[in-house]
PDB file of C-alpha atoms and ligand atoms in Angstrom:
ATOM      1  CA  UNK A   1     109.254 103.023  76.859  1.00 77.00           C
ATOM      2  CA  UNK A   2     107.359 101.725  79.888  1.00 84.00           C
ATOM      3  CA  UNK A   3     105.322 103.705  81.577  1.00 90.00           C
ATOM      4  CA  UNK A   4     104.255 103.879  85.473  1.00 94.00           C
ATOM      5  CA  UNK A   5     101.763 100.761  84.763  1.00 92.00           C
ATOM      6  CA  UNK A   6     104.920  98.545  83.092  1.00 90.00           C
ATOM      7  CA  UNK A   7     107.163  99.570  86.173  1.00 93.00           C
ATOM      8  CA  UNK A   8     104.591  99.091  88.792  1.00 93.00           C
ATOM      9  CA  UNK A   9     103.972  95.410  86.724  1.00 90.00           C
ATOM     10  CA  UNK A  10     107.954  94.807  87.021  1.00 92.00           C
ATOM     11  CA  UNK A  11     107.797  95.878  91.038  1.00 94.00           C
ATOM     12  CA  UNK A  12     105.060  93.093  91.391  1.00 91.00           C
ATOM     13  CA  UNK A  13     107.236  91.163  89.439  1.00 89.00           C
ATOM     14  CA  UNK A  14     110.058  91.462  91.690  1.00 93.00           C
ATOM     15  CA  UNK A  15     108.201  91.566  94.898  1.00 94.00           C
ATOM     16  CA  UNK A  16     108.091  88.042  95.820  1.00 91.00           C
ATOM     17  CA  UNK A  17     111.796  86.873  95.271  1.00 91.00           C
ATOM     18  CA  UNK A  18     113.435  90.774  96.530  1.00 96.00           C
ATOM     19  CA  UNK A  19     111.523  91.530  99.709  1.00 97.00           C
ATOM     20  CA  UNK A  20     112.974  90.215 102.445  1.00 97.00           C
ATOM     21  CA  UNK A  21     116.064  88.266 100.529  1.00 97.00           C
ATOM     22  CA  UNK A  22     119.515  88.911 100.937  1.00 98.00           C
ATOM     23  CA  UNK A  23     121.741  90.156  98.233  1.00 98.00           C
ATOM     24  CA  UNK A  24     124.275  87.864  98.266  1.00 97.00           C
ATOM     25  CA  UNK A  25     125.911  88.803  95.056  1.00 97.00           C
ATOM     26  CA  UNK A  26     125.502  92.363  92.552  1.00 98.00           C
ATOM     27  CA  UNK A  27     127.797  91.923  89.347  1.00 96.00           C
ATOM     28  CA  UNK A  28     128.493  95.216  87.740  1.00 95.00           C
ATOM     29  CA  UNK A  29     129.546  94.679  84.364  1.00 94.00           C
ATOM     30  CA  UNK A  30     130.301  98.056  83.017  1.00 93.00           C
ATOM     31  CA  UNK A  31     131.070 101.687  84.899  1.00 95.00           C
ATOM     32  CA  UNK A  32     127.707 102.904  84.012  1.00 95.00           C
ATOM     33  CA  UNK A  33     124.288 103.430  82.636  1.00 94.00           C
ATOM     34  CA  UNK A  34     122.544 106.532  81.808  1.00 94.00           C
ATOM     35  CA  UNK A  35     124.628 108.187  84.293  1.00 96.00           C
ATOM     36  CA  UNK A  36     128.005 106.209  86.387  1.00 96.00           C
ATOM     37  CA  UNK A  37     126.867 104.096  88.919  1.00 97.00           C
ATOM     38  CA  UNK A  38     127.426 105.063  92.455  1.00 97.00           C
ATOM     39  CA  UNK A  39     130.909 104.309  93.951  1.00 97.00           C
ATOM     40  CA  UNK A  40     131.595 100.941  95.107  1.00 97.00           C
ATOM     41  CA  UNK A  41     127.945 100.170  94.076  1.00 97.00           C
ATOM     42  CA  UNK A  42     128.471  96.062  94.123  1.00 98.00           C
ATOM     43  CA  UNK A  43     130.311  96.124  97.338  1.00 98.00           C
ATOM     44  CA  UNK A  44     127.225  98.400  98.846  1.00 98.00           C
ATOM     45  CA  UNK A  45     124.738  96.333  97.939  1.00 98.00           C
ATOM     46  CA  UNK A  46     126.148  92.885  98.500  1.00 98.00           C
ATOM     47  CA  UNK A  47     124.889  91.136 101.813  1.00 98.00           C
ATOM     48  CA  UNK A  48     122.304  93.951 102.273  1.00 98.00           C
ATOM     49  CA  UNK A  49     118.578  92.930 102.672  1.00 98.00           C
ATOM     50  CA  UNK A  50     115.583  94.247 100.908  1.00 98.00           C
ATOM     51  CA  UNK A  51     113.398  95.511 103.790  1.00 98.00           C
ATOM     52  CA  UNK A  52     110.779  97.020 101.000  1.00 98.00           C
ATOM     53  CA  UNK A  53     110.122  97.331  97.391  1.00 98.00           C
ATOM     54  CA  UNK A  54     108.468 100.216  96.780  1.00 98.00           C
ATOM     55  CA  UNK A  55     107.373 103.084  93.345  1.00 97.00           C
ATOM     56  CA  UNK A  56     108.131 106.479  93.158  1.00 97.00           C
ATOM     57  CA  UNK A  57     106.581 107.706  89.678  1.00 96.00           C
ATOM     58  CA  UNK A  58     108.508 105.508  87.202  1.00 95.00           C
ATOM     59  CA  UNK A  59     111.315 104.775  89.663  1.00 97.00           C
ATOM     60  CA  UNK A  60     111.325 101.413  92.049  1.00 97.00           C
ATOM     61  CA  UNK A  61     113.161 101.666  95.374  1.00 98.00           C
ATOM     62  CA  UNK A  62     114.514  98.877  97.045  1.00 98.00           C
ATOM     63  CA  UNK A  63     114.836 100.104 100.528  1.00 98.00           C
ATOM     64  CA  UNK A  64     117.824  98.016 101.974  1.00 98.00           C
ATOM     65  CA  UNK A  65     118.521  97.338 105.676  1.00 98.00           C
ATOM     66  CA  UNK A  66     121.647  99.062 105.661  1.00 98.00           C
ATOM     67  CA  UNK A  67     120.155 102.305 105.571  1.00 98.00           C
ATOM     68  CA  UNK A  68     120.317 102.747 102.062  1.00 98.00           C
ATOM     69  CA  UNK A  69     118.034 102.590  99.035  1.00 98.00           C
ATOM     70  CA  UNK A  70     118.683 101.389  95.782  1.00 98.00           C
ATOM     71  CA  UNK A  71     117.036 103.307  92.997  1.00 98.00           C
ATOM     72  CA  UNK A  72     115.920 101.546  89.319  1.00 97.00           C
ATOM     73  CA  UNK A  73     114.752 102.996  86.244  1.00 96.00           C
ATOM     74  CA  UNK A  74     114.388 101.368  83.376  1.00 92.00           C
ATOM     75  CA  UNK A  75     115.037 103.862  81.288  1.00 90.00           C
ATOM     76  CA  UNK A  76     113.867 103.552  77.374  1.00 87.00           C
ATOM     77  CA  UNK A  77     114.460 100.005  77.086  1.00 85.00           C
ATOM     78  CA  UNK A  78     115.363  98.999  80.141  1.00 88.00           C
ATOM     79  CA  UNK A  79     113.704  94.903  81.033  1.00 88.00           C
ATOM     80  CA  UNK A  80     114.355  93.089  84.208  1.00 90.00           C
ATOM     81  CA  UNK A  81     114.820  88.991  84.046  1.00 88.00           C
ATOM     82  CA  UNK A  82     113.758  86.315  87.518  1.00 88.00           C
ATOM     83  CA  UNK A  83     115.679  82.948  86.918  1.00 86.00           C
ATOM     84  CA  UNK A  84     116.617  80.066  88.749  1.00 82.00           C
ATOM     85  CA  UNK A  85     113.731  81.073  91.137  1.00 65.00           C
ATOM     86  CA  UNK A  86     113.332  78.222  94.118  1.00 63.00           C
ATOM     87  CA  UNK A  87     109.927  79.884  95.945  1.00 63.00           C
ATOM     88  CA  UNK A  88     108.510  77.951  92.941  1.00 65.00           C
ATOM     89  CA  UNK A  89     106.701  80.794  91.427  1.00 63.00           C
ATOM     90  CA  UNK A  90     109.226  81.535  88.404  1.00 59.00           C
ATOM     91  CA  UNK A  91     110.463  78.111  87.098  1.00 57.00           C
ATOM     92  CA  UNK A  92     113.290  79.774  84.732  1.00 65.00           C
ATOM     93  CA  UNK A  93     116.454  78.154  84.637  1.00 72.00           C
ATOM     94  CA  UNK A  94     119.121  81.002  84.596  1.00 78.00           C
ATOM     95  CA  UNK A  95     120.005  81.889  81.195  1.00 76.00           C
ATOM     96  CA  UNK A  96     123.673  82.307  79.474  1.00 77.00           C
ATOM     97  CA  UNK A  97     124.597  85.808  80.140  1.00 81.00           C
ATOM     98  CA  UNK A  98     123.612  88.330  77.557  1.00 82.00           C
ATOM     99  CA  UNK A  99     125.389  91.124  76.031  1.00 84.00           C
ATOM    100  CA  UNK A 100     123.257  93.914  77.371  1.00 90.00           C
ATOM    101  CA  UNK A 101     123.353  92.177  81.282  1.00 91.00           C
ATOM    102  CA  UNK A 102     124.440  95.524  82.722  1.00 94.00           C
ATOM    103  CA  UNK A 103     123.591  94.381  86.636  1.00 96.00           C
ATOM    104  CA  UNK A 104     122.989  91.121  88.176  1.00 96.00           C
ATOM    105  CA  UNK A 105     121.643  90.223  91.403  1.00 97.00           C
ATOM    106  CA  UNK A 106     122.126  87.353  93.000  1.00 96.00           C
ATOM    107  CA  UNK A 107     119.229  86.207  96.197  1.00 96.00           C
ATOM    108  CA  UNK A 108     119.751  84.012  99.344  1.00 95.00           C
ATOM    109  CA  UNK A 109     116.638  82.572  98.127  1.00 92.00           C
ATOM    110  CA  UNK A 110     118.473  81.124  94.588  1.00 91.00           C
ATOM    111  CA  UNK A 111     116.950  83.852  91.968  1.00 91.00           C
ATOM    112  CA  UNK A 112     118.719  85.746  89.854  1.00 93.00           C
ATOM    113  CA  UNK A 113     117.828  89.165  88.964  1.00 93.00           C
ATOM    114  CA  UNK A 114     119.334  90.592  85.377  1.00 93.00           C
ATOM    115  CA  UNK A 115     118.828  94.152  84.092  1.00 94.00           C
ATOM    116  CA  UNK A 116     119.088  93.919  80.606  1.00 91.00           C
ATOM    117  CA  UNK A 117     119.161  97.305  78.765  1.00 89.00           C
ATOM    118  CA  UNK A 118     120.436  97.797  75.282  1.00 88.00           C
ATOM    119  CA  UNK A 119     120.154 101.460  74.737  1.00 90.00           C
ATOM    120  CA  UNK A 120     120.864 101.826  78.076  1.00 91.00           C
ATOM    121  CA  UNK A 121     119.418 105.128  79.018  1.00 93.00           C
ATOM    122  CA  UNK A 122     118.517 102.888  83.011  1.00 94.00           C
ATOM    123  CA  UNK A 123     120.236 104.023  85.680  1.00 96.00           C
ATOM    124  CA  UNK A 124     120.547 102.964  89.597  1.00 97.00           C
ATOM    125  CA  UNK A 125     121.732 104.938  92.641  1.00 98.00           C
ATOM    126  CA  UNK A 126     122.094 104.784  95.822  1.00 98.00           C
ATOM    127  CA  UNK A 127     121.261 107.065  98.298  1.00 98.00           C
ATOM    128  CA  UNK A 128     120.173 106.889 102.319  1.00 98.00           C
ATOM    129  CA  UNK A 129     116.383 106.007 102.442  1.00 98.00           C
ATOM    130  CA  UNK A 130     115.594 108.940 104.863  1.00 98.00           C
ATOM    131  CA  UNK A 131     116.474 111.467 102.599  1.00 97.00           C
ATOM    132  CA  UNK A 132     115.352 109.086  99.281  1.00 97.00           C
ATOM    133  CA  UNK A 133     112.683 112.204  98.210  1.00 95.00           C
ATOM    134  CA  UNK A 134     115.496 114.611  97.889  1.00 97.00           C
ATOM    135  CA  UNK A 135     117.119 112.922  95.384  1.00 97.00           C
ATOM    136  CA  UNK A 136     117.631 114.850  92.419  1.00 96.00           C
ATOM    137  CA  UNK A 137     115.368 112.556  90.030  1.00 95.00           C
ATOM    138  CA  UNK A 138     112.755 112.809  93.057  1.00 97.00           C
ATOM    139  CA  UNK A 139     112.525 115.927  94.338  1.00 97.00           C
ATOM    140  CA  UNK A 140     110.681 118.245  91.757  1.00 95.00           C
ATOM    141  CA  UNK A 141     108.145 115.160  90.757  1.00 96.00           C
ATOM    142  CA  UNK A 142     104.551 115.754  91.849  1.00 97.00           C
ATOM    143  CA  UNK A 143     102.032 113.687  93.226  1.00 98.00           C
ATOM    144  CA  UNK A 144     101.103 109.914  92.147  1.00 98.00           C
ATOM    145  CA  UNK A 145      98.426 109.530  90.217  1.00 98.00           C
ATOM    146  CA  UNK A 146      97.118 107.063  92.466  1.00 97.00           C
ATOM    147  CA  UNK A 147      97.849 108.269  95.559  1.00 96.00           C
ATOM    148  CA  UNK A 148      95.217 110.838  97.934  1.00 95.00           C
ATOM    149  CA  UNK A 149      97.422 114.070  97.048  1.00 96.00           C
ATOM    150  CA  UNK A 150      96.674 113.654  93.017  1.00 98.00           C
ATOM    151  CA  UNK A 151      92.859 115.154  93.789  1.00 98.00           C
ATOM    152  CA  UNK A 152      90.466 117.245  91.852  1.00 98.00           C
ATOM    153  CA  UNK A 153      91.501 120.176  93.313  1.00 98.00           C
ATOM    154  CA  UNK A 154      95.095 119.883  93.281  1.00 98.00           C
ATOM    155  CA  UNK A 155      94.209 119.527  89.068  1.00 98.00           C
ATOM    156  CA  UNK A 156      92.450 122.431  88.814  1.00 98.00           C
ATOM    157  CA  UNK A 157      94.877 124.538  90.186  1.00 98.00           C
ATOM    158  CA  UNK A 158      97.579 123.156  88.310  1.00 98.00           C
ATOM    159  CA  UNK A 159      95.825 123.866  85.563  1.00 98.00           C
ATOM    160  CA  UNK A 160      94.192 127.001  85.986  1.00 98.00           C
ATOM    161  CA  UNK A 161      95.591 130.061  84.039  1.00 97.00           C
ATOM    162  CA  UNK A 162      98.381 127.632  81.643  1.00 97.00           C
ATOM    163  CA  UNK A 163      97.933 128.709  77.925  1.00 97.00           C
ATOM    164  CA  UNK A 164      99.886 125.272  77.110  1.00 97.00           C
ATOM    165  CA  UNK A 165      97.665 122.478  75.803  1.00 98.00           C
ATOM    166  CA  UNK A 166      96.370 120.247  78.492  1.00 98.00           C
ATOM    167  CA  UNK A 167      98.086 117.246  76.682  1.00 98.00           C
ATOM    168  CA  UNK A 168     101.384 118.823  77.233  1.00 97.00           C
ATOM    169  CA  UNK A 169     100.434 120.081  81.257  1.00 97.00           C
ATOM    170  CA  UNK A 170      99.635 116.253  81.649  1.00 98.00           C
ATOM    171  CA  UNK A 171     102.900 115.116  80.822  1.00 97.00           C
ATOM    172  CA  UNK A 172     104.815 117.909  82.950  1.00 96.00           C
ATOM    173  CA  UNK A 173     105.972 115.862  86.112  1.00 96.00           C
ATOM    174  CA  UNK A 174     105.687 118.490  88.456  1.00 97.00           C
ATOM    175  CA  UNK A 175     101.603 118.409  88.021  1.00 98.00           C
ATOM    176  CA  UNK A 176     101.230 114.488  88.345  1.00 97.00           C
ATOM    177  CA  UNK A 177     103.789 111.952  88.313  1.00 97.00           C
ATOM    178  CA  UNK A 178     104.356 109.336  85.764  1.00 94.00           C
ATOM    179  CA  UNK A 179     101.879 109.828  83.352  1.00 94.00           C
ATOM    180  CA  UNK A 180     103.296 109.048  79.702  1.00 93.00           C
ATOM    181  CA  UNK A 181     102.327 109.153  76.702  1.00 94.00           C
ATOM    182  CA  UNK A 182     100.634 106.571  75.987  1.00 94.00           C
ATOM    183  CA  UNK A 183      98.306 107.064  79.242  1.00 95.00           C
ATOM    184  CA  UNK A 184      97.346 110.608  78.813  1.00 97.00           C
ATOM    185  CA  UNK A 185      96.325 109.941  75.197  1.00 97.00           C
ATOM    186  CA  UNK A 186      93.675 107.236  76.763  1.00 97.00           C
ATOM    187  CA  UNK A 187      92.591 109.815  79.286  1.00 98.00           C
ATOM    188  CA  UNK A 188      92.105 112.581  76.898  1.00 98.00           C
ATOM    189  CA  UNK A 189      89.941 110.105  74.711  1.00 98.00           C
ATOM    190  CA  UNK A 190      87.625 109.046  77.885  1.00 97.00           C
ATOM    191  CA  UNK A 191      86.905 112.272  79.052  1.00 98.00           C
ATOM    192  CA  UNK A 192      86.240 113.954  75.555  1.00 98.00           C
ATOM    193  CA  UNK A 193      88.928 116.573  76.073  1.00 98.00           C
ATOM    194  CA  UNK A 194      90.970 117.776  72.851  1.00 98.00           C
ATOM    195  CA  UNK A 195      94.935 117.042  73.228  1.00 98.00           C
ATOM    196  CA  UNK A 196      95.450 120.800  71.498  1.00 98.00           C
ATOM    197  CA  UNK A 197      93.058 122.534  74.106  1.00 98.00           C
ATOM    198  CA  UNK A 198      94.448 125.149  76.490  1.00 98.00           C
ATOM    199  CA  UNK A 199      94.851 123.691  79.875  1.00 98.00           C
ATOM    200  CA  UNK A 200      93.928 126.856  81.333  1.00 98.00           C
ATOM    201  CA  UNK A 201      90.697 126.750  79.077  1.00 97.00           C
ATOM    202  CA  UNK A 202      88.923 123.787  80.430  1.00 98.00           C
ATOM    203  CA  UNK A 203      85.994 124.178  82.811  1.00 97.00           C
ATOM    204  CA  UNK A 204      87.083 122.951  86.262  1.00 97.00           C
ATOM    205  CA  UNK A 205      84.441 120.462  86.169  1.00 97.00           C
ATOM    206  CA  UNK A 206      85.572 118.915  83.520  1.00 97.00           C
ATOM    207  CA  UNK A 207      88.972 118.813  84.900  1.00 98.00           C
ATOM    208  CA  UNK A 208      88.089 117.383  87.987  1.00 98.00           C
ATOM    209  CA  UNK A 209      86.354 114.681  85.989  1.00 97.00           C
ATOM    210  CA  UNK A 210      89.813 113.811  84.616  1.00 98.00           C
ATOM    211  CA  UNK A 211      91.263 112.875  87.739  1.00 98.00           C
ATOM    212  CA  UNK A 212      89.351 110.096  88.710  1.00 98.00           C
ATOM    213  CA  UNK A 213      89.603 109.136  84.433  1.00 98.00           C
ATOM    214  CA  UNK A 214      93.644 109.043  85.172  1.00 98.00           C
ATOM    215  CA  UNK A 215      93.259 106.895  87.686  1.00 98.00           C
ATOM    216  CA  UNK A 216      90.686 104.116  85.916  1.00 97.00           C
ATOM    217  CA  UNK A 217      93.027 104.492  83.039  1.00 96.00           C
ATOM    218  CA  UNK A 218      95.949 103.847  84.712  1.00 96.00           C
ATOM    219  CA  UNK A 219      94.502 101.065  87.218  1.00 95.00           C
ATOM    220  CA  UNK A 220      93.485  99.025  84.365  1.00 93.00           C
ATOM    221  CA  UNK A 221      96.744  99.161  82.501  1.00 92.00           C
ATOM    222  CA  UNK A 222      98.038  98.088  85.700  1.00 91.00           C
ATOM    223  CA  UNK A 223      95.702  95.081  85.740  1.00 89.00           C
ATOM    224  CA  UNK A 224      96.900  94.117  82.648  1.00 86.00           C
ATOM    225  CA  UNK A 225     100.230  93.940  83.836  1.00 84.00           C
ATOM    226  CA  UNK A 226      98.985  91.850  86.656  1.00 76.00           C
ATOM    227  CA  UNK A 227      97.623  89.278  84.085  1.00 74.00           C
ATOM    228  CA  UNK A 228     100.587  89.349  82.136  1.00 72.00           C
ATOM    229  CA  UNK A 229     102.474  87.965  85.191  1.00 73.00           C
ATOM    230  CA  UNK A 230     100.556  85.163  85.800  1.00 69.00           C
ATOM    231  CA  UNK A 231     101.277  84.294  81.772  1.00 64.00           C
ATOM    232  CA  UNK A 232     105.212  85.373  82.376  1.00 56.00           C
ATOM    233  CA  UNK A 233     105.178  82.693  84.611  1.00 54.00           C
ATOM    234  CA  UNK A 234     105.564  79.804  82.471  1.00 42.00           C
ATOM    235  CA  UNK A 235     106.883  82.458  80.072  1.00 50.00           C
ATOM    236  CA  UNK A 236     110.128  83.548  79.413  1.00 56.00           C
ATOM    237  CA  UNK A 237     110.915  85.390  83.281  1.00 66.00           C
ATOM    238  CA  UNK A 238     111.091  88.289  81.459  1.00 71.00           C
ATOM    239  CA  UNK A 239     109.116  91.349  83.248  1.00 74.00           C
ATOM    240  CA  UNK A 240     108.348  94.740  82.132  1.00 64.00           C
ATOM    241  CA  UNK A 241     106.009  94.686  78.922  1.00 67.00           C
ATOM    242  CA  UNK A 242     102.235  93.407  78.704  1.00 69.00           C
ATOM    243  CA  UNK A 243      99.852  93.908  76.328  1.00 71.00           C
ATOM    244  CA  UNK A 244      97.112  95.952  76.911  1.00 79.00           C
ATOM    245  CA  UNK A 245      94.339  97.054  74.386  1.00 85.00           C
ATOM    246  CA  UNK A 246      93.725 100.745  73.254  1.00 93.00           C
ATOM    247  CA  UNK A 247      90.952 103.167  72.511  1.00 95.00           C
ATOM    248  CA  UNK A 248      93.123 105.344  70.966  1.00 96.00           C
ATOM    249  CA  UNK A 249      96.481 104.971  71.617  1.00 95.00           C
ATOM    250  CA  UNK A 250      98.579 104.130  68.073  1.00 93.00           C
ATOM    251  CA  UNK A 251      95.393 103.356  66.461  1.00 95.00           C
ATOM    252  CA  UNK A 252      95.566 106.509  63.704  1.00 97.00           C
ATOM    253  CA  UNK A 253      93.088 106.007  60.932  1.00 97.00           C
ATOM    254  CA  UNK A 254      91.450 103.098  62.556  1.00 96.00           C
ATOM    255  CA  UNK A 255      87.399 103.561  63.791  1.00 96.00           C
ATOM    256  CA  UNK A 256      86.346 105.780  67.199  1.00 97.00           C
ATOM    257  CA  UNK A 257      85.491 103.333  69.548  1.00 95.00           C
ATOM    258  CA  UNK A 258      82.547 105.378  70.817  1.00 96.00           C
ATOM    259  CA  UNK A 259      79.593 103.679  70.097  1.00 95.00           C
ATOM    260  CA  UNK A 260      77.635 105.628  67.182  1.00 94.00           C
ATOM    261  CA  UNK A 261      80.908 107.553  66.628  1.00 96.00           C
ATOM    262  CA  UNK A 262      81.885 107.319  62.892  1.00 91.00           C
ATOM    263  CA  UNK A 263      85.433 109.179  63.211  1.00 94.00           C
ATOM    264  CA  UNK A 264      88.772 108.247  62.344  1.00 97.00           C
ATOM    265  CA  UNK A 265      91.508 108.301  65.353  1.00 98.00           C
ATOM    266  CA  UNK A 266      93.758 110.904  64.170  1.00 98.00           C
ATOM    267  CA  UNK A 267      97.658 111.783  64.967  1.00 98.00           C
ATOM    268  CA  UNK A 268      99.306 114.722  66.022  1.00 97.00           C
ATOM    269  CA  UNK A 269     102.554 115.779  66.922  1.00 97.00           C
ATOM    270  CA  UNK A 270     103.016 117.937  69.977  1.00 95.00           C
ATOM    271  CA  UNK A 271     105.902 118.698  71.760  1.00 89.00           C
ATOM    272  CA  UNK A 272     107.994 116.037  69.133  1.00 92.00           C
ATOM    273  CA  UNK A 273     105.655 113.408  70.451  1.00 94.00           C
ATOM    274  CA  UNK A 274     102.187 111.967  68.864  1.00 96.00           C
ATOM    275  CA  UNK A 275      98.914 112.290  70.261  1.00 98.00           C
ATOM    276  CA  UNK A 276      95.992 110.553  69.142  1.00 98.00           C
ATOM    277  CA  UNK A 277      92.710 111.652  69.503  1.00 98.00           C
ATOM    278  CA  UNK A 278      89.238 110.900  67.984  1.00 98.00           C
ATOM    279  CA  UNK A 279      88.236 114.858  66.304  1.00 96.00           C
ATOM    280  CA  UNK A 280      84.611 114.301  66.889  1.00 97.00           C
ATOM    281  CA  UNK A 281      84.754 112.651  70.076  1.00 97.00           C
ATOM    282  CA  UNK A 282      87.458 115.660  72.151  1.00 97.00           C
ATOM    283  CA  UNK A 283      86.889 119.160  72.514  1.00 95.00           C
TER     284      UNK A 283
HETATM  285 ZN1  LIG B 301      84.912 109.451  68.317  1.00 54.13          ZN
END
């Protein structure tokens, strides 16, 4: 599932041939995603410019110069596909249309955009820009990670007094937006903080060291990504998915990667989901 690192890789992505392009074409092929598309959507978006590309958490908004903005998520397995690119930067020829092709822009500038999602739990909306935060899957989120709000002490008093385990009060959306997974696992790991530990539990300067550890972890994922589109290039066109190397993220039974540290990573499940976590390392 990507995480706020793959869809900030896949706005990057999409940057260069959305902002400031026309629309001159959105094929609809089916009624709906995760949830029906908005009425009319095709005719709504069709001859509309993208003013801005922009990230909400693991949402992208294309703000549009009608007034509107176009929401995307990606959803579980949601990937988005550049062809028949002319600014020279994605060389893909456009490809014979695919079963799971849900939505299909077409640019003034010659690319074609594809959102291919087989289990399609995506969606898209669209809703005025002005009132954009309000929107149902925006409202309740919290800060970004990366952005001035997400601060030491805004942690700490998230935190302070929950009897849930910080691994789970990481994930809640209302505390910080965004962060999966995959990222809070690495986080945990670098700042030696148990997954199972109490969030209410953990002295506040050790939670205030985790904020700046959130956003290293998360900036260097996102780095990745960056490399990954130069490669995707002369790939494939295909955006949403880079590799990107662990500490202990799916690595259960393989060696700590603290130096002098001779423990196993180890897997959990909490909440239905698996955390890993080095047992000598995280306290
Ligand atoms: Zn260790």
């Amino acid at each position: 599932m990507p995480e706020l690192p793959e869809v900030e890789t896949v706005r990057r992505g999409l940057s260069p041939v959305m902002e400031g392009a026309r629309i001159t074409r959105a094929q609809v092929n089916r009624p709906d995603l995760r949830w029906p598309f908005p009425p009319d959507m095709s005719a709504r978006l069709a001859g509309t410019r993208v003013e801005r590309l922009r990230r909400r958490s693991k949402y992208i908004l294309a703000d549009l110069d009608t007034g509107e903005s176009l929401l995307i998520h990606l959803g579980m397995s949601g990937r988005m596909l550049i062809s028949g690119d002319p600014l020279g930067i994605f060389a893909h020829e456009h490809p014979a249309a695919e079963k799971h092709d849900h939505v299909v822009f077409d640019m003034d500038n010659g690319a074609r955009i594809t959102f291919n999602d087989p289990r399609r739990f995506g969606a898209m909306d669209l809703m005025p820009t002005a009132t954009a935060d309000l929107h149902p899957l925006l409202a309740k989120i919290g800060p970004e990670p990366l952005g001035n709000q997400f601060s030491e002490n805004h942690l700490i008093g998230a935190l302070r007094g929950r009897n849930m385990p910080v691994k789970s009060a990481l994930l809640d959306q209302k505390i910080v937006a965004g962060l999966g997974n995959i990222y809070v696992c690495e986080a945990l790991f670098r700042a030696g903080i148990s997954p199972m530990r109490k969030a209410g539990r953990i002295a506040e300067k050790r939670v205030a060291r985790l904020v700046p550890i959130i956003r290293d972890v998360l900036s260097e994922a996102i780095e990745a990504g960056g490399s990954s589109l130069r490669d995707f290039r002369q790939a494939d066109g295909e955006l949403g998915y880079f590799q990107h190397r662990f500490d202990v993220y799916g690595r259960e039974g393989l060696k700590c990667r603290t130096e002098g540290c001779e423990g196993p990573v180890k897997r959990i499940v909490q909440s239905g989901r698996s955390s890993f976590f080095c047992g000598q390392c995280q306290r």
